[in-house]
């Protein structure tokens, strides 16, 4: 599914809102990402920035809790 999402965006310029539990994979294809907690945006950035964020890594990518 991630390959199809990338192709739709690249080939057709389609904007896609992706809500995904696999944060690692989703951030790898995301141009922008947002972390929501209790309905409020707590972190935002490019997919690469969020992948590198210690808070995101601890809470969503390494099985721990920030």
JSON list of C-alpha atoms in Angstrom, two decimals:
[
{"chain": "A", "resi": 1, "resn": "UNK", "atom": "CA", "xyz": [0.00, 0.00, 0.00]},
{"chain": "A", "resi": 2, "resn": "UNK", "atom": "CA", "xyz": [2.85, 2.40, 0.76]},
{"chain": "A", "resi": 3, "resn": "UNK", "atom": "CA", "xyz": [4.26, 1.96, -2.74]},
{"chain": "A", "resi": 4, "resn": "UNK", "atom": "CA", "xyz": [0.87, 2.82, -4.24]},
{"chain": "A", "resi": 5, "resn": "UNK", "atom": "CA", "xyz": [0.59, 5.91, -2.04]},
{"chain": "A", "resi": 6, "resn": "UNK", "atom": "CA", "xyz": [4.05, 7.07, -3.16]},
{"chain": "A", "resi": 7, "resn": "UNK", "atom": "CA", "xyz": [3.18, 6.48, -6.83]},
{"chain": "A", "resi": 8, "resn": "UNK", "atom": "CA", "xyz": [-0.13, 8.35, -6.62]},
{"chain": "A", "resi": 9, "resn": "UNK", "atom": "CA", "xyz": [1.62, 11.32, -5.08]},
{"chain": "A", "resi": 10, "resn": "UNK", "atom": "CA", "xyz": [4.60, 11.27, -7.43]},
{"chain": "A", "resi": 11, "resn": "UNK", "atom": "CA", "xyz": [2.79, 10.50, -10.69]},
{"chain": "A", "resi": 12, "resn": "UNK", "atom": "CA", "xyz": [-0.45, 12.42, -10.19]},
{"chain": "A", "resi": 13, "resn": "UNK", "atom": "CA", "xyz": [0.38, 15.03, -7.56]},
{"chain": "A", "resi": 14, "resn": "UNK", "atom": "CA", "xyz": [-2.37, 13.62, -5.38]},
{"chain": "A", "resi": 15, "resn": "UNK", "atom": "CA", "xyz": [-2.35, 14.78, -1.78]},
{"chain": "A", "resi": 16, "resn": "UNK", "atom": "CA", "xyz": [-3.01, 11.91, 0.60]},
{"chain": "A", "resi": 17, "resn": "UNK", "atom": "CA", "xyz": [-3.98, 12.02, 4.25]},
{"chain": "A", "resi": 18, "resn": "UNK", "atom": "CA", "xyz": [-2.65, 8.80, 5.73]},
{"chain": "A", "resi": 19, "resn": "UNK", "atom": "CA", "xyz": [-3.63, 7.64, 9.21]},
{"chain": "A", "resi": 20, "resn": "UNK", "atom": "CA", "xyz": [-1.40, 4.70, 9.96]},
{"chain": "A", "resi": 21, "resn": "UNK", "atom": "CA", "xyz": [-0.35, 2.73, 13.04]},
{"chain": "A", "resi": 22, "resn": "UNK", "atom": "CA", "xyz": [2.96, 1.73, 11.46]},
{"chain": "A", "resi": 23, "resn": "UNK", "atom": "CA", "xyz": [4.59, 5.07, 12.28]},
{"chain": "A", "resi": 24, "resn": "UNK", "atom": "CA", "xyz": [8.01, 4.01, 11.05]},
{"chain": "A", "resi": 25, "resn": "UNK", "atom": "CA", "xyz": [6.82, 3.14, 7.55]},
{"chain": "A", "resi": 26, "resn": "UNK", "atom": "CA", "xyz": [4.37, 6.03, 7.34]},
{"chain": "A", "resi": 27, "resn": "UNK", "atom": "CA", "xyz": [7.04, 8.60, 8.22]},
{"chain": "A", "resi": 28, "resn": "UNK", "atom": "CA", "xyz": [9.39, 7.13, 5.61]},
{"chain": "A", "resi": 29, "resn": "UNK", "atom": "CA", "xyz": [6.95, 8.11, 2.83]},
{"chain": "A", "resi": 30, "resn": "UNK", "atom": "CA", "xyz": [5.50, 11.26, 4.43]},
{"chain": "A", "resi": 31, "resn": "UNK", "atom": "CA", "xyz": [6.37, 14.75, 3.24]},
{"chain": "A", "resi": 32, "resn": "UNK", "atom": "CA", "xyz": [4.81, 16.11, 6.47]},
{"chain": "A", "resi": 33, "resn": "UNK", "atom": "CA", "xyz": [3.83, 14.38, 9.67]},
{"chain": "A", "resi": 34, "resn": "UNK", "atom": "CA", "xyz": [1.86, 15.29, 12.78]},
{"chain": "A", "resi": 35, "resn": "UNK", "atom": "CA", "xyz": [1.72, 13.66, 16.18]},
{"chain": "A", "resi": 36, "resn": "UNK", "atom": "CA", "xyz": [-1.63, 14.02, 17.90]},
{"chain": "A", "resi": 37, "resn": "UNK", "atom": "CA", "xyz": [-2.26, 13.46, 21.58]},
{"chain": "A", "resi": 38, "resn": "UNK", "atom": "CA", "xyz": [-5.78, 13.85, 22.94]},
{"chain": "A", "resi": 39, "resn": "UNK", "atom": "CA", "xyz": [-6.81, 15.57, 19.70]},
{"chain": "A", "resi": 40, "resn": "UNK", "atom": "CA", "xyz": [-4.08, 18.21, 19.79]},
{"chain": "A", "resi": 41, "resn": "UNK", "atom": "CA", "xyz": [-0.99, 18.42, 17.56]},
{"chain": "A", "resi": 42, "resn": "UNK", "atom": "CA", "xyz": [2.02, 17.99, 19.84]},
{"chain": "A", "resi": 43, "resn": "UNK", "atom": "CA", "xyz": [4.76, 17.59, 17.20]},
{"chain": "A", "resi": 44, "resn": "UNK", "atom": "CA", "xyz": [4.98, 18.40, 13.50]},
{"chain": "A", "resi": 45, "resn": "UNK", "atom": "CA", "xyz": [7.66, 18.25, 10.86]},
{"chain": "A", "resi": 46, "resn": "UNK", "atom": "CA", "xyz": [8.85, 16.43, 7.79]},
{"chain": "A", "resi": 47, "resn": "UNK", "atom": "CA", "xyz": [8.77, 12.66, 7.88]},
{"chain": "A", "resi": 48, "resn": "UNK", "atom": "CA", "xyz": [12.57, 12.63, 8.21]},
{"chain": "A", "resi": 49, "resn": "UNK", "atom": "CA", "xyz": [12.50, 15.14, 11.07]},
{"chain": "A", "resi": 50, "resn": "UNK", "atom": "CA", "xyz": [9.95, 13.12, 13.00]},
{"chain": "A", "resi": 51, "resn": "UNK", "atom": "CA", "xyz": [11.86, 9.87, 12.37]},
{"chain": "A", "resi": 52, "resn": "UNK", "atom": "CA", "xyz": [14.93, 11.52, 13.91]},
{"chain": "A", "resi": 53, "resn": "UNK", "atom": "CA", "xyz": [13.03, 13.05, 16.85]},
{"chain": "A", "resi": 54, "resn": "UNK", "atom": "CA", "xyz": [13.99, 11.49, 20.21]},
{"chain": "A", "resi": 55, "resn": "UNK", "atom": "CA", "xyz": [10.42, 11.97, 21.47]},
{"chain": "A", "resi": 56, "resn": "UNK", "atom": "CA", "xyz": [8.89, 10.20, 18.47]},
{"chain": "A", "resi": 57, "resn": "UNK", "atom": "CA", "xyz": [11.50, 7.42, 18.56]},
{"chain": "A", "resi": 58, "resn": "UNK", "atom": "CA", "xyz": [10.91, 6.75, 22.25]},
{"chain": "A", "resi": 59, "resn": "UNK", "atom": "CA", "xyz": [7.11, 6.86, 22.12]},
{"chain": "A", "resi": 60, "resn": "UNK", "atom": "CA", "xyz": [6.28, 5.34, 18.74]},
{"chain": "A", "resi": 61, "resn": "UNK", "atom": "CA", "xyz": [9.26, 3.66, 17.13]},
{"chain": "A", "resi": 62, "resn": "UNK", "atom": "CA", "xyz": [11.17, 1.87, 19.86]},
{"chain": "A", "resi": 63, "resn": "UNK", "atom": "CA", "xyz": [8.31, 0.43, 21.89]},
{"chain": "A", "resi": 64, "resn": "UNK", "atom": "CA", "xyz": [8.77, 2.78, 24.83]},
{"chain": "A", "resi": 65, "resn": "UNK", "atom": "CA", "xyz": [6.83, 5.71, 26.17]},
{"chain": "A", "resi": 66, "resn": "UNK", "atom": "CA", "xyz": [7.99, 9.32, 26.13]}
]
